[in-house]
Coordinates of C-alpha atoms in Angstrom, one line a residue:
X871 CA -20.4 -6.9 -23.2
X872 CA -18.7 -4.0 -21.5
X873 CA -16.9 -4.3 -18.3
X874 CA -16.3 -3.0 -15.3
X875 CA -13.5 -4.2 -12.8
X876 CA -13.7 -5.5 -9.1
X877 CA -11.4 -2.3 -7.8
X878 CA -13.6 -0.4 -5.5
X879 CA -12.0 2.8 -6.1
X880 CA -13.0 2.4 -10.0
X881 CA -16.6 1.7 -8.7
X882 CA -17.0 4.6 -6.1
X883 CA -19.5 6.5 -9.0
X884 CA -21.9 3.6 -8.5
X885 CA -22.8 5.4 -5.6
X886 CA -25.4 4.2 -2.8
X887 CA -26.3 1.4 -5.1
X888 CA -26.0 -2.0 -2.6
X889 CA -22.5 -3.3 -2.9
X890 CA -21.7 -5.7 0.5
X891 CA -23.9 -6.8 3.5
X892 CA -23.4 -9.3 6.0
X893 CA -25.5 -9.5 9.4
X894 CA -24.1 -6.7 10.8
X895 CA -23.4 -4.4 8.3
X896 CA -23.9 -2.9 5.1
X897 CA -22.2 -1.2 2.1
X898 CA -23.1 0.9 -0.5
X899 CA -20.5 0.8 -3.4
X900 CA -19.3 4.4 -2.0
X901 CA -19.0 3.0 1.0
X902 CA -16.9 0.2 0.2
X903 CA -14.7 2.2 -1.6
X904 CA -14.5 4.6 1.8
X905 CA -13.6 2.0 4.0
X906 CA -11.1 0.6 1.3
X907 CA -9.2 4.1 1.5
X908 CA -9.5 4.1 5.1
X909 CA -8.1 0.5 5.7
X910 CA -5.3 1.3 3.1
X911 CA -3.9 3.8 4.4
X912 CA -4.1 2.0 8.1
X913 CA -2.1 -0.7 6.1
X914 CA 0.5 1.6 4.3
X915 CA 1.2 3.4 8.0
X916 CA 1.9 -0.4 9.4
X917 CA 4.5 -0.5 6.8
X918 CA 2.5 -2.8 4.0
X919 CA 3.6 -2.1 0.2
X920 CA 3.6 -3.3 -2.8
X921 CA 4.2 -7.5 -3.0
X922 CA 3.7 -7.7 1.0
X923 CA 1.3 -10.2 2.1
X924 CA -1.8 -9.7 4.3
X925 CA -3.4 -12.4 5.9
X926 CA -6.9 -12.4 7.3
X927 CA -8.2 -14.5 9.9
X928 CA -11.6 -14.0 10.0
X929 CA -15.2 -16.0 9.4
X930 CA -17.5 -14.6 6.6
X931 CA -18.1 -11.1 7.2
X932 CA -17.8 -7.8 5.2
X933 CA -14.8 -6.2 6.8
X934 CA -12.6 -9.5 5.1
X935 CA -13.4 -8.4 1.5
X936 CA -12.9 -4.6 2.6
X937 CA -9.2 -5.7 4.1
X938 CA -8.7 -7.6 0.9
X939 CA -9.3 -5.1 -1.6
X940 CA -7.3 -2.8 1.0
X941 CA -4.5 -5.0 0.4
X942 CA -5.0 -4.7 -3.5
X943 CA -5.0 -0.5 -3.2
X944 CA -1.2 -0.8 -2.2
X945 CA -0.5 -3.5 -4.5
X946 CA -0.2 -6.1 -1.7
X947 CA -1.4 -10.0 -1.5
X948 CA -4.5 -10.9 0.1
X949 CA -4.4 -14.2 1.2
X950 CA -7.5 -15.1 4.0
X951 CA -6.7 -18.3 6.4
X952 CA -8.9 -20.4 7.2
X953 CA -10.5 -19.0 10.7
X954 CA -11.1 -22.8 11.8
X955 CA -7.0 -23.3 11.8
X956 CA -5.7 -24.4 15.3
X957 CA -3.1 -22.2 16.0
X958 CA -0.2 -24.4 14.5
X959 CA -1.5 -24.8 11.2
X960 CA -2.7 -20.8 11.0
X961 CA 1.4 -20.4 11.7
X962 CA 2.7 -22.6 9.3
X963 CA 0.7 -20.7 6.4
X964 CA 1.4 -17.2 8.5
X965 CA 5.1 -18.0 8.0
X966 CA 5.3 -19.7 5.0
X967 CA 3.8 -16.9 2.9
X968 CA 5.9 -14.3 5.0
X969 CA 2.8 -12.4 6.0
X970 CA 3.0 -9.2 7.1
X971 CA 0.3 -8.1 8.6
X972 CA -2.8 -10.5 9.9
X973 CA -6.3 -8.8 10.4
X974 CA -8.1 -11.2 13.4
X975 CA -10.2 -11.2 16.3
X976 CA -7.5 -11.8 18.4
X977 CA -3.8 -12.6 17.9
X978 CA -3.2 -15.9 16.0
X979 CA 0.2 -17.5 15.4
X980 CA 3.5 -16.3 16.0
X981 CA 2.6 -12.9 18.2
X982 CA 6.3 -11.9 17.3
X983 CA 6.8 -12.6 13.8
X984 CA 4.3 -9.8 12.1
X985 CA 1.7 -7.2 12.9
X986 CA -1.3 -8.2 14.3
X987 CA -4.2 -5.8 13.5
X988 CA -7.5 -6.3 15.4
X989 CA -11.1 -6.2 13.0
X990 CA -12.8 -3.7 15.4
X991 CA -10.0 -1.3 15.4
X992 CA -10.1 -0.9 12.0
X993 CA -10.2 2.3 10.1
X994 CA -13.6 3.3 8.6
X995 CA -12.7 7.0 6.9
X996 CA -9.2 7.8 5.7
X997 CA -7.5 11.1 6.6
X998 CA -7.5 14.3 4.4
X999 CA -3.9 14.0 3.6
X1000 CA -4.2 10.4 2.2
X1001 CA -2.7 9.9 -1.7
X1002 CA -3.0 6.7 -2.6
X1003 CA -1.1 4.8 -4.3
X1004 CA -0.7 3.9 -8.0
X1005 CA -2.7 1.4 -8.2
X1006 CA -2.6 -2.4 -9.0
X1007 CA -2.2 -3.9 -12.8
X1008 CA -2.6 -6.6 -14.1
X1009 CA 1.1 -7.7 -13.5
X1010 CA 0.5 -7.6 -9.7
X1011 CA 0.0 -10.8 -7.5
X1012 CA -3.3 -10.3 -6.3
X1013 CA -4.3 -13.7 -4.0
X1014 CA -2.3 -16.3 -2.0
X1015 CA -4.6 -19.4 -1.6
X1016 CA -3.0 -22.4 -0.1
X1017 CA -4.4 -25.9 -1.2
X1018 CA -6.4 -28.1 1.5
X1019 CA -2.8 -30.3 1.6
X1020 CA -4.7 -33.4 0.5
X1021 CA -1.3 -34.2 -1.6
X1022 CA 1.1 -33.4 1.9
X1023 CA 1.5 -29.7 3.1
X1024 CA -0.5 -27.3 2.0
X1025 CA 0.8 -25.1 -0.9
X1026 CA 0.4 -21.5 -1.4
X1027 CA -0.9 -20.7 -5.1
X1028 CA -0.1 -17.6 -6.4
X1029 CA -3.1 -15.9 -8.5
X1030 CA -2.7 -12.5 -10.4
X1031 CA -5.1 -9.8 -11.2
X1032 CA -4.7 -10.8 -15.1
X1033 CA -5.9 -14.2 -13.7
X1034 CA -8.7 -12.4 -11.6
X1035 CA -9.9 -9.7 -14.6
X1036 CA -9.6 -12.5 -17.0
X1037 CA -12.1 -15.0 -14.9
X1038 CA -14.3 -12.5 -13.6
X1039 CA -15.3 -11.2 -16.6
X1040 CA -15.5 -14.1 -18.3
X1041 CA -18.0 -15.1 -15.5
X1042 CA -20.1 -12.0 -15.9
X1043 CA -20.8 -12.9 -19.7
X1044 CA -20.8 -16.9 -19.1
X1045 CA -23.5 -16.7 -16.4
X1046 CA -25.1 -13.6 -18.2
X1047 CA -24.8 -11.2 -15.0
X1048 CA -26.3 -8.0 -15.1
X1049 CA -26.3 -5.3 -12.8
X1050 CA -29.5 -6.8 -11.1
X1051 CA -26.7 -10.0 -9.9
X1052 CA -27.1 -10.6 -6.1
X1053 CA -25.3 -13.7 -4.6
X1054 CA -25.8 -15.5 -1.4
X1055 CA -22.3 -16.1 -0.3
X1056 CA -22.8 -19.7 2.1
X1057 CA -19.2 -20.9 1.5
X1058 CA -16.0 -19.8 3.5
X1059 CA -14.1 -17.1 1.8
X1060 CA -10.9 -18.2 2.5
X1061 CA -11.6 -20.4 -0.5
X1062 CA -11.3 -19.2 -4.8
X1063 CA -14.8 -20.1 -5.1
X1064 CA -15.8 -17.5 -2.7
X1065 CA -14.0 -15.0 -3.5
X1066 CA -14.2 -15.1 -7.4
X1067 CA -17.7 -16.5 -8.4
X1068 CA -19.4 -14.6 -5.3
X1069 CA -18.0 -11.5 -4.7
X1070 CA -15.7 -10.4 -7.4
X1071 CA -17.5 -11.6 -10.7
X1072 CA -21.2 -9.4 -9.0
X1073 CA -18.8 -6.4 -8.3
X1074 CA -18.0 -6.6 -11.9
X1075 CA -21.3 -6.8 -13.1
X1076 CA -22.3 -4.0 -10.7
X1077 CA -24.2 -6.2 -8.2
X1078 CA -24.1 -7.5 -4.9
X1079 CA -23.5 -9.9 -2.1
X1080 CA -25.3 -11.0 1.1
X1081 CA -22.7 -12.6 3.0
X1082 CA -24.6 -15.5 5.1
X1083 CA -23.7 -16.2 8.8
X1084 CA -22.1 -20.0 9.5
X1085 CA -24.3 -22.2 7.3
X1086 CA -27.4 -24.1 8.3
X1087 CA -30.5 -25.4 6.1
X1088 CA -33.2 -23.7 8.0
X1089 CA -31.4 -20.2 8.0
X1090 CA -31.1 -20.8 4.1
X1091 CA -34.1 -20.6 3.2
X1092 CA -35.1 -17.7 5.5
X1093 CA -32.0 -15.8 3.9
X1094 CA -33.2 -16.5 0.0
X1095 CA -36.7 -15.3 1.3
X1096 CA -35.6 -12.0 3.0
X1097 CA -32.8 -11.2 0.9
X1098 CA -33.7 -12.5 -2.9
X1099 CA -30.9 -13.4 -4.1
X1100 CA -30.8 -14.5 -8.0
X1101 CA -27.9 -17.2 -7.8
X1102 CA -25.5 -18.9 -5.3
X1103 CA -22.6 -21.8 -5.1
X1104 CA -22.1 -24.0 -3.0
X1105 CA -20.6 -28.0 -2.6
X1106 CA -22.4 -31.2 -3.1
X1107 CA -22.6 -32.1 0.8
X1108 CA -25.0 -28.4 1.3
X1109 CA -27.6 -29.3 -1.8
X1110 CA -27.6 -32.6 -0.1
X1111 CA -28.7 -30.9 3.3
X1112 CA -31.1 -28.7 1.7
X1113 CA -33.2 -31.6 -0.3
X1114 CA -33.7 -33.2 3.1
X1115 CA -35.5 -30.1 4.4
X1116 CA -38.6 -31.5 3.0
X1117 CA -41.0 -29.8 0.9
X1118 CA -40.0 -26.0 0.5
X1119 CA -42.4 -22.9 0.5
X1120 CA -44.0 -22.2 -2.5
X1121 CA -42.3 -18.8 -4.1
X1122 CA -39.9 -19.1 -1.3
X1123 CA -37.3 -19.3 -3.9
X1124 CA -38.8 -17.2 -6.8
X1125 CA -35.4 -14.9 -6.9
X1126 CA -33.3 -17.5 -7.8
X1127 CA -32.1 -17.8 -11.4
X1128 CA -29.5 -20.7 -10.7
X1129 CA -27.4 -22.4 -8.5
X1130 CA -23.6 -23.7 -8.8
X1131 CA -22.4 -26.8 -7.7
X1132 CA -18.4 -27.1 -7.2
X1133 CA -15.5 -28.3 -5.6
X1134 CA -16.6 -31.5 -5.6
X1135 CA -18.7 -34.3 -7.7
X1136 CA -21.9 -34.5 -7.2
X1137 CA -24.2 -37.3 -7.8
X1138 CA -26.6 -37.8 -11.1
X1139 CA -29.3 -38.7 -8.6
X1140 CA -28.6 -35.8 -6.1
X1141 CA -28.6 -33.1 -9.0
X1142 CA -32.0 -34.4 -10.7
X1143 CA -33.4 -34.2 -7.3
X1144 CA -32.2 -30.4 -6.3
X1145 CA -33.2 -29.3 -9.9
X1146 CA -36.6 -30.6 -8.7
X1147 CA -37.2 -29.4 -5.6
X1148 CA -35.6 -25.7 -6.5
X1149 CA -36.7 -25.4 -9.5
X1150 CA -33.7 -23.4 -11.3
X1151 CA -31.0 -25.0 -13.4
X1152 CA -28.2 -26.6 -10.9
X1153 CA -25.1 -25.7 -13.1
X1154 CA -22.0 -28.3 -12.3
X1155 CA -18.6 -27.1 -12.6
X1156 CA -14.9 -27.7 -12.5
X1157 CA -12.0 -26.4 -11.3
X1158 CA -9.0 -25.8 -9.2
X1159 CA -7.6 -23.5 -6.8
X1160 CA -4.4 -23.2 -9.5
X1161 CA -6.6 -22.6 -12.2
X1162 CA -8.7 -19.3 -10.6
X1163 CA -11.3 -21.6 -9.6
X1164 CA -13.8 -22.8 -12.6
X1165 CA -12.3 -24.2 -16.0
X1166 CA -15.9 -25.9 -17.0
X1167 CA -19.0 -25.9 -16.4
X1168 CA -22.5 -26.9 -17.8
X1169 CA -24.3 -23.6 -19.0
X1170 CA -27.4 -21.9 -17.3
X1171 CA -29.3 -21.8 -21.0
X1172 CA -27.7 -24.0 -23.1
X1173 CA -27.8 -28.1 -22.7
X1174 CA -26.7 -29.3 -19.9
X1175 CA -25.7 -33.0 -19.3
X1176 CA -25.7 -34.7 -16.2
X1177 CA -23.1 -36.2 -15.3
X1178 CA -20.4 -33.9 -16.8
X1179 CA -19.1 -30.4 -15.3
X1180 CA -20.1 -29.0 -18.8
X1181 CA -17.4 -27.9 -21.5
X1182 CA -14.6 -25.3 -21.3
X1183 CA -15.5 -22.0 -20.2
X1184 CA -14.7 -19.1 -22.8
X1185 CA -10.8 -18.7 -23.1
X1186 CA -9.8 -21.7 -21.3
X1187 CA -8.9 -25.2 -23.1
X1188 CA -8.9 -28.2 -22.1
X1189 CA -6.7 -31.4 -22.9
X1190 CA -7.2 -35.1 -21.8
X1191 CA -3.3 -36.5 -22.2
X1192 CA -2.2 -40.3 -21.8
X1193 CA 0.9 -40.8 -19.0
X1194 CA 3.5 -39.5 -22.2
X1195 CA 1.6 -36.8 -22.6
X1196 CA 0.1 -37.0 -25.7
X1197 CA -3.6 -36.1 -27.1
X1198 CA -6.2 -39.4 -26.7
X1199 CA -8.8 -39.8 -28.9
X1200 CA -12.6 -38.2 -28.3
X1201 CA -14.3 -40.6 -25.3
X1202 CA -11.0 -42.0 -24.2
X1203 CA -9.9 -41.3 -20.8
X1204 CA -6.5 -39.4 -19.4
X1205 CA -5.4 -36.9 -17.7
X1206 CA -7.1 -33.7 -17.5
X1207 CA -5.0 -30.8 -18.9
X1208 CA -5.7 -27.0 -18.0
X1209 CA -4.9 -24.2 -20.1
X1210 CA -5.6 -20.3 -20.8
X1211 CA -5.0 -17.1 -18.8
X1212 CA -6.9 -18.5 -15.9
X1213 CA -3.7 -20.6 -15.1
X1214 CA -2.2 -19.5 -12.2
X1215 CA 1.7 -17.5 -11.5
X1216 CA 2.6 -20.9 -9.3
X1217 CA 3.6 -22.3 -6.1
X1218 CA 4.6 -19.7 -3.8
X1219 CA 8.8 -20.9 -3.1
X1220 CA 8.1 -23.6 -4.6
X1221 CA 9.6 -23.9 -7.9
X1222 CA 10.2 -27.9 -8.3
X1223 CA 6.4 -27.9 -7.6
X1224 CA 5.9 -26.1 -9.8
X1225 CA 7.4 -27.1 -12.5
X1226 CA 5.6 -30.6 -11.8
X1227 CA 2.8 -28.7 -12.7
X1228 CA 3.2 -26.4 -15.4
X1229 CA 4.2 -27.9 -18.2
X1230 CA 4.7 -25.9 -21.1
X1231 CA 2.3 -23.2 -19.9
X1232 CA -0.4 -26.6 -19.5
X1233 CA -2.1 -26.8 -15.8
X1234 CA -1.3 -31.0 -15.0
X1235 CA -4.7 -31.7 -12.7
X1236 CA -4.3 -34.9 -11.5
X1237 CA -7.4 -35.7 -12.8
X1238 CA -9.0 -38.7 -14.7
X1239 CA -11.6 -37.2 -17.3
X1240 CA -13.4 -37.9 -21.3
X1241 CA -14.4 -35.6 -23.2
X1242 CA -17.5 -36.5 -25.3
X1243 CA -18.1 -35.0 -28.7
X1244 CA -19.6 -32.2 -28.1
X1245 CA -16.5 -31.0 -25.7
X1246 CA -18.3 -31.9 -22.5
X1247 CA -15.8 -33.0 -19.6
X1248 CA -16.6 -36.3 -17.5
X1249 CA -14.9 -36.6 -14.8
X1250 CA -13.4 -40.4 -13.8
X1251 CA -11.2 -39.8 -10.6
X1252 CA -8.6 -38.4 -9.0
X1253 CA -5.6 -40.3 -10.4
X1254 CA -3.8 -41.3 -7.4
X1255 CA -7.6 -42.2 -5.3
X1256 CA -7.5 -44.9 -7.9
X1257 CA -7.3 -48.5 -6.4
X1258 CA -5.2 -51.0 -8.0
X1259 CA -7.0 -54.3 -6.9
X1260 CA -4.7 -57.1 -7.9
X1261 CA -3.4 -55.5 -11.2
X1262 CA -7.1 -54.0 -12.2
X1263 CA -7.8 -50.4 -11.9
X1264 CA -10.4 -49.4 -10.3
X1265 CA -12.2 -45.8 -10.1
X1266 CA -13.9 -45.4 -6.6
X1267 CA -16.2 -42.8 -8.2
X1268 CA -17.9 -45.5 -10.4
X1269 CA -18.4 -47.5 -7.3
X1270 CA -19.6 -44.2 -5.9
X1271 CA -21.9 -43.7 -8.8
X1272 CA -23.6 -46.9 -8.3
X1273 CA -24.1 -46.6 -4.5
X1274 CA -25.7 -42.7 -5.3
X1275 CA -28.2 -44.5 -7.5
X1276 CA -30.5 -46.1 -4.3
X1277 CA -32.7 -44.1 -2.8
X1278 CA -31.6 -43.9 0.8
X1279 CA -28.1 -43.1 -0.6
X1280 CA -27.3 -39.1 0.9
X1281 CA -23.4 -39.1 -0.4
X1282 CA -20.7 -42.1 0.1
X1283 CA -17.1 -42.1 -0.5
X1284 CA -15.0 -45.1 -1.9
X1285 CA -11.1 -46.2 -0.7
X1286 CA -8.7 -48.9 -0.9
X1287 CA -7.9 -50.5 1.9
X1288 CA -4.8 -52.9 1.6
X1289 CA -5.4 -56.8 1.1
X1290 CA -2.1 -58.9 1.1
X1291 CA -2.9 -60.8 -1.4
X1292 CA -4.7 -58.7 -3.9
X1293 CA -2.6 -55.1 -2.7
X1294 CA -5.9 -53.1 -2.6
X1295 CA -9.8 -53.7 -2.0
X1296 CA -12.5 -51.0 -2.2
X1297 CA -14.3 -50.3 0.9
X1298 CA -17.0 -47.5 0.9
X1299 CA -18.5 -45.4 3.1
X1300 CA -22.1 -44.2 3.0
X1301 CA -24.4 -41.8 4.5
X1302 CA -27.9 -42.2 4.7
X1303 CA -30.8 -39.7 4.6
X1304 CA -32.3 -39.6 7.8
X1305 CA -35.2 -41.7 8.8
X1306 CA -33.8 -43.9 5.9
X1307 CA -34.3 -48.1 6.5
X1308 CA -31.5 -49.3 4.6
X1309 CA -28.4 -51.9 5.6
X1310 CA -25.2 -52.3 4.9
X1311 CA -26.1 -55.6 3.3
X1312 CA -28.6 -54.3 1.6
X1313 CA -26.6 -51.9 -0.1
X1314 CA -24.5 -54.8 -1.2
X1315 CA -26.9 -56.0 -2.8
X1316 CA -28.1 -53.1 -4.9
X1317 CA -25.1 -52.8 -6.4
X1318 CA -24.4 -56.1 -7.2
X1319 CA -25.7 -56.6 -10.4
X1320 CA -24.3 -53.1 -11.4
X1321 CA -20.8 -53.7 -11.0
X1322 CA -18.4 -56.2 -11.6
X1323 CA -16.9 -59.0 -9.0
X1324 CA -13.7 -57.0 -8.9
X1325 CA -15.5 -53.6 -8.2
X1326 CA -17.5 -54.7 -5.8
X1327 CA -16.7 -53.1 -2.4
X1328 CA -15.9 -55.8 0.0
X1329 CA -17.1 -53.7 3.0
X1330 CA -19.6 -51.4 3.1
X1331 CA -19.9 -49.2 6.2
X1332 CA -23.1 -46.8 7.4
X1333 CA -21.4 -44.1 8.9
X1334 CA -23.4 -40.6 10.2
X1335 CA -20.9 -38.1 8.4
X1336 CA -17.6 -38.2 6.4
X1337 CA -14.8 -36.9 6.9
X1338 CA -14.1 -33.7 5.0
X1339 CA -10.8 -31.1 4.6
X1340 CA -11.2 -26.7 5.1
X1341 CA -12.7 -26.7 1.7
X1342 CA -15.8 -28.8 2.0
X1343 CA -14.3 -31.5 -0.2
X1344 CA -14.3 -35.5 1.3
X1345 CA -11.1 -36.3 3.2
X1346 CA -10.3 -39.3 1.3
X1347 CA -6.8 -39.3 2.9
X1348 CA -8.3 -40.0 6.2
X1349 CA -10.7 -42.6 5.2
X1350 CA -7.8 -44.3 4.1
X1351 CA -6.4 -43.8 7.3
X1352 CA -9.3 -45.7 9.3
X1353 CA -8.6 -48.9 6.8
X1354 CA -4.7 -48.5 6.9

């Protein structure tokens, strides 16, 4: 299949043909492209050039992916912050990527330390004397994400536009995107997933995006209706809100071709049920921040298997390694390995990081996976969530994945919490579906005969919500906290 790229100068020719919209505006792909100029050369005159970085600090609305590509035109870093920070943790990412410039509603951070430009002021037609630039290649550093710190402080990973081209395009021809490609963008864009599977891998395919206002299940639905979409991603904990809408339109969601589930597991039970109600294929995937976002995932038209994130995408490998390093065998569990040109450059000034993980050009995850015969990844646990329970090792997400299995289970999240005489116990922590009649006794119960003495949680607590980081993913570290 031929491609394009995501550059909107080299799409300008695509004309009035619907590139970006969010509720308050709308952008042709000659329009983006205008407002690119425009915005580019409002960067170059605040002294942005190539390698700077500039930080946005903005919710989802058009004007970030304009700024970003801006950024990209003078062979600068985009990197978005997460709009939520508190102004402490927006400065620590400000100064340690060294940004130059940050694009806000107001000023954020250090007001001293860099530029601040405000989103309404900025430029929507560049002047007549404006020569750009030669633009990016694929040699460039394109993004600067920084990890949700669940591992200490957040780290900035470096992405290239090799990574980006490289994903992007595999996307288009792994998802089988056309020109007639529309996401619904519902997750923040100061995340990979965003960014790469909703807004960059459509531009590629000549499509286009309907950025959503701040997420709810009721506006959902009218969105889907109004905008017909054909695909969207999102996490586990959204699919979960949308099955307890209740029963859903008829044709309401006749656009859809498929949906992508990411950035964290999702249940067997949770899936079957979505792929139900929606009926499109639910595709689960797998990846990291470091890795350009997706390194598996279950195909839209080939088998898929629940319980797995599906097998390699094209051009990326995977490995499942014992503690040494070496290969197991097929079905055996390890270490999930990354590699390919989705991999990323590395941690921003961090090179000891780094070199942690990178290993001889292999992406270490910090993941506990088997891959079955036919290539297809399982996923076990994070390696250092697992509970050591008086020399035993124990994977909260088999716990997990017997609690998911009764009815009135919504999502739950498994610990350790320390025991001085066995070192750790597993606790978990459940949400129900609303209206649902079930206790925490009786949840004990249910899983009793499907796990083992020593897996057993020895507390199980109703709670209304858990806990969860910037990117949507469970904050296990602060569970632990609340048993610590």
């Amino acid at each position: 299949m031929a491609h394009g790229t995501y550059f909107a100068w080299d799409n300008a020719d695509r004309g009035e043909t619907p590139c970006v919209r969010d509720d308050n505006l709308e952008l042709s792909y000659a329009a983006f492209a205008a407002r690119t100029e425009a915005v580019a050369e409002q960067l170059a005159g605040l002294g942005v050039g190539p390698g700077d970085v500039v930080a946005t600090f903005l919710p989802n609305r058009a004007e970030l992916l304009v700024v970003l590509m801006a950024a990209w035109r003078l062979r600068a870093i985009g990197m978005p912050v997460n709009p939520g920070f508190t102004d402490t943790e927006a400065e620590y990412q400000l100064s340690d990527s060294g940004a130059a410039v940050v694009v806000s509603s107001a000023p954020v951070g250090d007001r001293q330390a860099r530029t601040f430009l405000p989103v309404d002021e900025l430029a929507t037609t560049a002047s007549a004397e404006w020569m750009a630039p030669q633009p990016p290649t694929a040699d460039d550093d394109a993004l600067l994400i920084y990890t949700s710190g669940s591992t200490g402080r957040p780290k900035g990973v470096l992405l290239g536009h090799d990574n980006l081209q490289f994903f992007t395009r595999s996307a288009v021809d792994f998802f089988g995107h056309g020109p007639d490609a529309h996401a619904l963008l519902i997750l923040p864009l100061f995340h990979v997933n965003a960014i790469c599977v909703s807004c960059l891998t459509p531009m590629v395919a000549g499509g286009q995006i309907s950025i959503t206002g701040h997420f709810s299940a009721g506006r959902f639905f009218d969105d889907v209706v109004r905008l017909r979409p054909t695909y969207f991603s999102a996490v586990p904990t959204i699919y979960a809100l949308l099955v307890s809408q209740g029963r859903i339109p008829d044709g309401a969601l006749d656009s859809l071709r498929f949906a992508v589930c990411g950035a964290a597991p999702i249940s067997r039970e949770l899936l079957a049920k979505t792929e139900e109600i929606f009926g499109i294929p639910i595709v689960e995937g797998y990846g990291l921040t470091e890795a350009t976002c997706a390194s598996a995932c279950n195909p839209v038209d080939g088998p898929r298997k629940l319980g797995t994130v599906g097998p390699a995408m094209p051009g990326q490998q995977i490995r499942i390694v014992d503690p040494e390093g070496r290969d197991v065998p097929t079905g055996e569990r390890g270490e999930v390995l990354i590699g390919g040109p989705a991999v990323m450059r590395g941690y921003l000034n961090r090179p000891d990081a780094t070199a942690e993980t990178l290993i001889d050009g292999w992406l270490h995850t910090g993941d506990v996976g088997i891959l079955d015969d036919d290539g297809y990844l399982r996923l076990v646990d994070r390696i250092k969530d697992m509970i050591i329970r008086g020399g035993e090792n124990i994977y909260p997400k088999e716990i997990e994945n017997a609690l998911a299995g009764h009815e009135s289970v919504l999502e739950c999240a498994v610990v350790g919490a320390p025991d001085p005489v066995l070192g750790e116990v597993p606790v978990a922590f459940v949400v129900t579906y609303p209206e649902a009649e079930v206790t925490e006794d009786g949840l004990a119960a249910f899983v009793e005969p499907l796990l083992t003495r020593v897996k057993r949680p020895t507390e199980i607590t109703i709670v209304e919500a858990l806990p969860r980081n910037p990117v949507g993913k469970i904050d296990k570290p602060g569970l632990r906290s609340r048993v610590g």
